[in-house]
mmCIF file of N, CA and C in Angstrom:
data_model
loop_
_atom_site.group_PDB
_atom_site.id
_atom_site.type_symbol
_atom_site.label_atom_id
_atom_site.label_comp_id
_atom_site.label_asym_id
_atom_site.label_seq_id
_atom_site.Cartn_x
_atom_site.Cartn_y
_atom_site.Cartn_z
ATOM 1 N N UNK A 25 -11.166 -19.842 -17.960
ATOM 2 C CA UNK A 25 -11.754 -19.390 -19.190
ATOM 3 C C UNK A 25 -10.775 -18.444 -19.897
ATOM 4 N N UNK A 26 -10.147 -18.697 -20.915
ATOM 5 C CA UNK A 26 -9.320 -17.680 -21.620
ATOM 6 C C UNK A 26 -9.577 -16.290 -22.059
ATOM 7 N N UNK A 27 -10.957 -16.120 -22.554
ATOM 8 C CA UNK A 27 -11.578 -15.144 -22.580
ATOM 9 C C UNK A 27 -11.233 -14.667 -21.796
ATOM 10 N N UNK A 28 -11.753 -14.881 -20.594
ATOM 11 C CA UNK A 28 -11.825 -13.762 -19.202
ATOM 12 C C UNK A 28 -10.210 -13.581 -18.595
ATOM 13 N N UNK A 29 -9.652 -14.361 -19.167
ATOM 14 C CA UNK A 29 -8.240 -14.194 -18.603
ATOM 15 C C UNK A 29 -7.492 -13.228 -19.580
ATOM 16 N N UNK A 30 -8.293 -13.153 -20.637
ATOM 17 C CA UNK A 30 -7.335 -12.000 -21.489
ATOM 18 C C UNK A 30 -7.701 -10.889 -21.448
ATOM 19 N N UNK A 31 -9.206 -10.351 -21.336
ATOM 20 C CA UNK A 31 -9.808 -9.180 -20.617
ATOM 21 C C UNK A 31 -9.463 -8.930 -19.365
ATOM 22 N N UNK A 32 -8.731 -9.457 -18.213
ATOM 23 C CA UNK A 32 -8.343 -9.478 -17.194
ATOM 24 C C UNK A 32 -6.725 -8.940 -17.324
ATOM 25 N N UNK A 33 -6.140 -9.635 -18.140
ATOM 26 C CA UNK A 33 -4.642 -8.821 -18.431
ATOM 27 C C UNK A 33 -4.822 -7.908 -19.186
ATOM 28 N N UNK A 34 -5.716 -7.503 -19.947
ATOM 29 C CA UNK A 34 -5.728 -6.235 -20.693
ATOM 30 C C UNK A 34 -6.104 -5.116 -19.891
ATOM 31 N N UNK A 35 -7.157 -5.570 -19.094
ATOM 32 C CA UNK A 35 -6.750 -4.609 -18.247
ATOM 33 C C UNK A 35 -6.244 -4.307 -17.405
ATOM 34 N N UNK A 36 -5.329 -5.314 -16.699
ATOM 35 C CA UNK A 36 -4.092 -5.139 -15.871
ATOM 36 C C UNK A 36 -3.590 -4.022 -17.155
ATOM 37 N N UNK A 37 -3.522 -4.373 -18.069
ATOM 38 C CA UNK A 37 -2.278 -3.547 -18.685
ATOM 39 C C UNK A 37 -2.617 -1.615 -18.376
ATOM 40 N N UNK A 38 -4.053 -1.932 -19.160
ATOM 41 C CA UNK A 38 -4.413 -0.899 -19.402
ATOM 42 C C UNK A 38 -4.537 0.642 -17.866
ATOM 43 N N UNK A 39 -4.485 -0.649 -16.444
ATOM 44 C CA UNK A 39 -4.390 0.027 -15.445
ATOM 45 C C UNK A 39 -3.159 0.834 -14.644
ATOM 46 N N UNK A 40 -1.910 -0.551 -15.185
ATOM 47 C CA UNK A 40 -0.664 -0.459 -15.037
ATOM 48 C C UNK A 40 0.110 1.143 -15.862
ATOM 49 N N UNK A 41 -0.210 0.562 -17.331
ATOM 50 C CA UNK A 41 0.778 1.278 -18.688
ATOM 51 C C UNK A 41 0.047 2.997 -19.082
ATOM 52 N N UNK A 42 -1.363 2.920 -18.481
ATOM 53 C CA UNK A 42 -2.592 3.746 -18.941
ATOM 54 C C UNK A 42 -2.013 4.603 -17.648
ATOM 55 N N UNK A 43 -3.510 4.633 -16.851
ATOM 56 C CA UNK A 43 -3.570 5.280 -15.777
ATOM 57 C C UNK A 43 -2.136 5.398 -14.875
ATOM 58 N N UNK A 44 -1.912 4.172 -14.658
ATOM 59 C CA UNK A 44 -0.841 4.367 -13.730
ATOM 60 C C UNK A 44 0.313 5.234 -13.879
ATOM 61 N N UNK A 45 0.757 5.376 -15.142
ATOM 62 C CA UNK A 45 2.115 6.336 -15.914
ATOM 63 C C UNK A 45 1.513 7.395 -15.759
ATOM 64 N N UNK A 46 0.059 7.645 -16.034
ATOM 65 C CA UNK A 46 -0.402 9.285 -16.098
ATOM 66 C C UNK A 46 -0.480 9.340 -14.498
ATOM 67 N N UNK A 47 -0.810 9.290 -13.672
ATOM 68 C CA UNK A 47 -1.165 9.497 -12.340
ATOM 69 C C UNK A 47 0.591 9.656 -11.670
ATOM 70 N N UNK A 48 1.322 8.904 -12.130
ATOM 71 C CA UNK A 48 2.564 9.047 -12.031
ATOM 72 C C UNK A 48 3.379 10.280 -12.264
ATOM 73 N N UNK A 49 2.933 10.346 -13.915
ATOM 74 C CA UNK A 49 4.119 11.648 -14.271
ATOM 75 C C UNK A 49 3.029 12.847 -13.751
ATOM 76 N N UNK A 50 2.223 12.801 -13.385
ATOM 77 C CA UNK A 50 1.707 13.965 -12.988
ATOM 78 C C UNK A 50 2.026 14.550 -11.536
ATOM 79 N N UNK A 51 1.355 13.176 -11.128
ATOM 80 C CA UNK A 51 2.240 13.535 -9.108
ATOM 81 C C UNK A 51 3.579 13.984 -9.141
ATOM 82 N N UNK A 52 4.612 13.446 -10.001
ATOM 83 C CA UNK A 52 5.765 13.464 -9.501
ATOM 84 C C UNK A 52 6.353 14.700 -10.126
ATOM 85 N N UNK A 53 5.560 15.753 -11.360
ATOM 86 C CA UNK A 53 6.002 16.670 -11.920
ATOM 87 C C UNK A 53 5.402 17.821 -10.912
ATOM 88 N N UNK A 54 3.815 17.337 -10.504
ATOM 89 C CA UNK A 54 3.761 18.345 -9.324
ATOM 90 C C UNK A 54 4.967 18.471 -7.999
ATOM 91 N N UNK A 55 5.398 17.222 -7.730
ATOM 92 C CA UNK A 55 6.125 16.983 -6.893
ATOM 93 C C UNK A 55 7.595 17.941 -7.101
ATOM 94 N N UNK A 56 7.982 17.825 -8.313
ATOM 95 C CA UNK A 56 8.895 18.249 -8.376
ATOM 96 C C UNK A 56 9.244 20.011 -8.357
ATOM 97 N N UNK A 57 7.796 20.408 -8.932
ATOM 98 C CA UNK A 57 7.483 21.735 -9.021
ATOM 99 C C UNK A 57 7.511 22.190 -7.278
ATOM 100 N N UNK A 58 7.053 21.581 -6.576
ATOM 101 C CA UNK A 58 6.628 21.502 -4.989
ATOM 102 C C UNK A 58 8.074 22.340 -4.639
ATOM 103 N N UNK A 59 8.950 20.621 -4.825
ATOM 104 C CA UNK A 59 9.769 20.322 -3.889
ATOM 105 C C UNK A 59 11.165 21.212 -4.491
ATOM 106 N N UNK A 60 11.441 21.518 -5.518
ATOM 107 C CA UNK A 60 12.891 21.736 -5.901
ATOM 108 C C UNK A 60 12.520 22.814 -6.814
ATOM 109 N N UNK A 61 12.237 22.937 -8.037
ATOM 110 C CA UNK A 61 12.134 24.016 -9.162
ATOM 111 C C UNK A 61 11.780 25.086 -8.610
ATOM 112 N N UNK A 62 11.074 25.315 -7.523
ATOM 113 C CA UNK A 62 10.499 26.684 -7.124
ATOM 114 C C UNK A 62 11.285 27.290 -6.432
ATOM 115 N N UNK A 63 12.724 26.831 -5.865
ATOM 116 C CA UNK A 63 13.505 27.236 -4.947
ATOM 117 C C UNK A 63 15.101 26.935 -6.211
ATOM 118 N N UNK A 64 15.024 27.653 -6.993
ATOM 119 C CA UNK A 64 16.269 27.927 -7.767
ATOM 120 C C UNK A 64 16.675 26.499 -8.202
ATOM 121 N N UNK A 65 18.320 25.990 -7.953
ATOM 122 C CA UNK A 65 18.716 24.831 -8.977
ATOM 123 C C UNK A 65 18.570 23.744 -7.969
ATOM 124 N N UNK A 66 17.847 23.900 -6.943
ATOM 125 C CA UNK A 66 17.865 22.875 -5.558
ATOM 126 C C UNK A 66 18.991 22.610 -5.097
ATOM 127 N N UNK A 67 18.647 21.983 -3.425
ATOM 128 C CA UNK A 67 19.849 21.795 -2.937
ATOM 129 C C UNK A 67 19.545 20.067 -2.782
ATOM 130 N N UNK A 68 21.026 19.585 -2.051
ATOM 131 C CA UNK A 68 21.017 18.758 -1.809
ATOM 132 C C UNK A 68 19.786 17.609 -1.127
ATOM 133 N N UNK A 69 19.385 18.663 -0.334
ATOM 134 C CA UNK A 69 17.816 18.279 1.037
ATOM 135 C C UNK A 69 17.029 18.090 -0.150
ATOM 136 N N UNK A 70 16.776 19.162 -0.502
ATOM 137 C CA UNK A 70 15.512 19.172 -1.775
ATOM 138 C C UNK A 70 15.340 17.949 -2.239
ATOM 139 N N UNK A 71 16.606 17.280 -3.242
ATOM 140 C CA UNK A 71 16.528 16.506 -4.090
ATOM 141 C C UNK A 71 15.989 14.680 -2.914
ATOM 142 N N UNK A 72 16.709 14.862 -2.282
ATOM 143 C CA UNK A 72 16.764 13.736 -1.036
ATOM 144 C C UNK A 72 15.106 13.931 -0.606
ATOM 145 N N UNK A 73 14.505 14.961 -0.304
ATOM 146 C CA UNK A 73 13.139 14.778 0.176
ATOM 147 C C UNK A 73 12.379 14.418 -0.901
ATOM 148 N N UNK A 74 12.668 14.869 -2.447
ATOM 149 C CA UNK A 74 12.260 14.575 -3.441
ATOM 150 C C UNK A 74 12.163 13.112 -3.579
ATOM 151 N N UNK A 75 13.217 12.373 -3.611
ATOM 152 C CA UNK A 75 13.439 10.969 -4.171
ATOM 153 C C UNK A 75 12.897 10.321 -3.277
ATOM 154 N N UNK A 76 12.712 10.835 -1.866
ATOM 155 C CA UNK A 76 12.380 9.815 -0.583
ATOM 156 C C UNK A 76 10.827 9.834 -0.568
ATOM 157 N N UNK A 77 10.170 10.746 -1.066
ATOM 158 C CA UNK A 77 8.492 10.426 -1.313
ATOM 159 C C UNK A 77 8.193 9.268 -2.234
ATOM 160 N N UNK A 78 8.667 8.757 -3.621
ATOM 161 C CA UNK A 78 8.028 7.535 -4.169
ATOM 162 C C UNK A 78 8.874 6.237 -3.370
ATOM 163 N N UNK A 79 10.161 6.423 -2.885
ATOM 164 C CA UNK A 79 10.712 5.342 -2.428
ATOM 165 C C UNK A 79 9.645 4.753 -1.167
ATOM 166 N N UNK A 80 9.267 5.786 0.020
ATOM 167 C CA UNK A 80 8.491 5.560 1.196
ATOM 168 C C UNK A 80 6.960 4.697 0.154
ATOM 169 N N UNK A 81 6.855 4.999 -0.995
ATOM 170 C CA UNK A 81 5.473 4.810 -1.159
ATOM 171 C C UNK A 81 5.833 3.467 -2.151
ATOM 172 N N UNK A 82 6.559 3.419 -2.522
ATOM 173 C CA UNK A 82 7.004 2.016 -2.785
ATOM 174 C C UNK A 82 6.730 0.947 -1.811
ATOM 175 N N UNK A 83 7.425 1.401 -0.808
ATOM 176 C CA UNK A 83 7.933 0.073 0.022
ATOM 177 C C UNK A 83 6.358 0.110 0.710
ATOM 178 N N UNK A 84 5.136 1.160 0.601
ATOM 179 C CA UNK A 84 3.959 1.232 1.247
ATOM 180 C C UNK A 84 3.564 0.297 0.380
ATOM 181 N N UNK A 85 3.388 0.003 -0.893
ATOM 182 C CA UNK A 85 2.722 -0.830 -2.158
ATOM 183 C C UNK A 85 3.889 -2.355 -1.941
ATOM 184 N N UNK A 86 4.831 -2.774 -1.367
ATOM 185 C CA UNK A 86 5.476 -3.659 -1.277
ATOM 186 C C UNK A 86 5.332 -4.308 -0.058
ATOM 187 N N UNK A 87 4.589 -3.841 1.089
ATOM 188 C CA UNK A 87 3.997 -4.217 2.212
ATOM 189 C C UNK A 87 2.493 -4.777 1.933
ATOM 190 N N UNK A 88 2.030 -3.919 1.161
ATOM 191 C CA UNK A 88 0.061 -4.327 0.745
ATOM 192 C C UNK A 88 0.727 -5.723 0.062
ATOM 193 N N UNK A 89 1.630 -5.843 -0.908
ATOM 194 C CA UNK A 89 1.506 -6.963 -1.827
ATOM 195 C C UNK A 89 2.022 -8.178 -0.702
ATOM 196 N N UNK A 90 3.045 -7.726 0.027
ATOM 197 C CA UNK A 90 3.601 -9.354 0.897
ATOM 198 C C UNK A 90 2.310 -9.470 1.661
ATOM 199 N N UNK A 91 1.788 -8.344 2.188
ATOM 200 C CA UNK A 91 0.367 -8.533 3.603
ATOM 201 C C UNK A 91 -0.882 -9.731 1.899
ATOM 202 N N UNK A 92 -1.192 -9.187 1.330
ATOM 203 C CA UNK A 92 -1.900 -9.511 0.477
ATOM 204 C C UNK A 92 -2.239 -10.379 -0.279
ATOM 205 N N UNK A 93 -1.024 -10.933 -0.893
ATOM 206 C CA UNK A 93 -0.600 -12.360 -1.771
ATOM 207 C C UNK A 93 0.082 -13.081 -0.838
ATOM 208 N N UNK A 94 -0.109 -13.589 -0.138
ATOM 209 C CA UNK A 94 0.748 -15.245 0.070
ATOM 210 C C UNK A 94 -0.068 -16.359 -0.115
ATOM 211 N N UNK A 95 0.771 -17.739 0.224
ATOM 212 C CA UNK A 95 0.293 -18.824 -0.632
ATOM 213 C C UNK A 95 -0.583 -19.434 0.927
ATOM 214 N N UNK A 96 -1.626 -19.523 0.752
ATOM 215 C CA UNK A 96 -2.625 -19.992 1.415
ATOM 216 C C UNK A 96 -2.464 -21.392 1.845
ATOM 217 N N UNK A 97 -2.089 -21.767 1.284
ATOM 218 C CA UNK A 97 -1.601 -23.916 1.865
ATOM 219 C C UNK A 97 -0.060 -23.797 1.333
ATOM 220 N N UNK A 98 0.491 -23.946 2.524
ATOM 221 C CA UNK A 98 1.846 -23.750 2.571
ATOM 222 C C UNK A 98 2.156 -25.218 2.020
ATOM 223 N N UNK A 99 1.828 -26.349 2.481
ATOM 224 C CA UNK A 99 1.853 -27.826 1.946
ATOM 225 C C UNK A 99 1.284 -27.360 0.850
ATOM 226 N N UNK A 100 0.544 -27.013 -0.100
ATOM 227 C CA UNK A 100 0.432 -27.830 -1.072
ATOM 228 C C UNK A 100 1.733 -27.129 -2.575
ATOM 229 N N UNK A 101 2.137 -25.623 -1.998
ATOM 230 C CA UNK A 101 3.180 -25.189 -2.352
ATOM 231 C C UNK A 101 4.725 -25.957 -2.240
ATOM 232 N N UNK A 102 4.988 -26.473 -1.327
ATOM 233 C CA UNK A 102 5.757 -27.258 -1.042
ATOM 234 C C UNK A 102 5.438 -28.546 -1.466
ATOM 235 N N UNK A 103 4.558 -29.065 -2.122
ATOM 236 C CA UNK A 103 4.551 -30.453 -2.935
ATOM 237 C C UNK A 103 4.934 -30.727 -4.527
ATOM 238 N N UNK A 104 4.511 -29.033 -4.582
ATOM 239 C CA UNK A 104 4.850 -28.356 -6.052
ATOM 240 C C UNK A 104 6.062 -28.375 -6.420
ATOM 241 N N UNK A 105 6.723 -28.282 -5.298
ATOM 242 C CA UNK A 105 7.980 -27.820 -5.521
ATOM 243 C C UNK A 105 8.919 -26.330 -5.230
ATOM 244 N N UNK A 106 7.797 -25.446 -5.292
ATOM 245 C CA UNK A 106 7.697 -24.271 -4.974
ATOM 246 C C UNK A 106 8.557 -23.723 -3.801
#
């Protein structure tokens, strides 16, 4: 149904471009306040523990998606062409 498929990406969008950027720059400005600004121009560690919190939580959201999405009939992917 197209309808429902365009209310469905709109709000992908709106979850992605909306919420997700705000929940983002907020964690990561607290984060940064946390981890580095409060302790002068930071050091090296700082910045490294800094960058290594969204990377770890990346690859946590890149594990849900491979555990999550795969193709359920491996044959009929492979007839596709796929």
């Amino acid at each position: 149904n197209p309808t429902i498929r365009g209310q469905a990406q709109g709000f992908l969008v709106l979850v992605t471009y909306g919420a997700g950027m705000l929940i983002g720059a907020q964690s990561t400005g607290w984060l940064f306040n946390e981890l580095v600004s409060g302790n002068g121009a930071g050091t090296m560690e700082q910045w490294q523990i800094y960058w290594m919190v969204p990377a770890i939580f990346a690859a946590v959201v890149m594990a849900f998606f491979a555990a999550m999405f795969y193709e359920k009939n491996a044959a009929t992917a492979s007839e596709r062409g796929a």
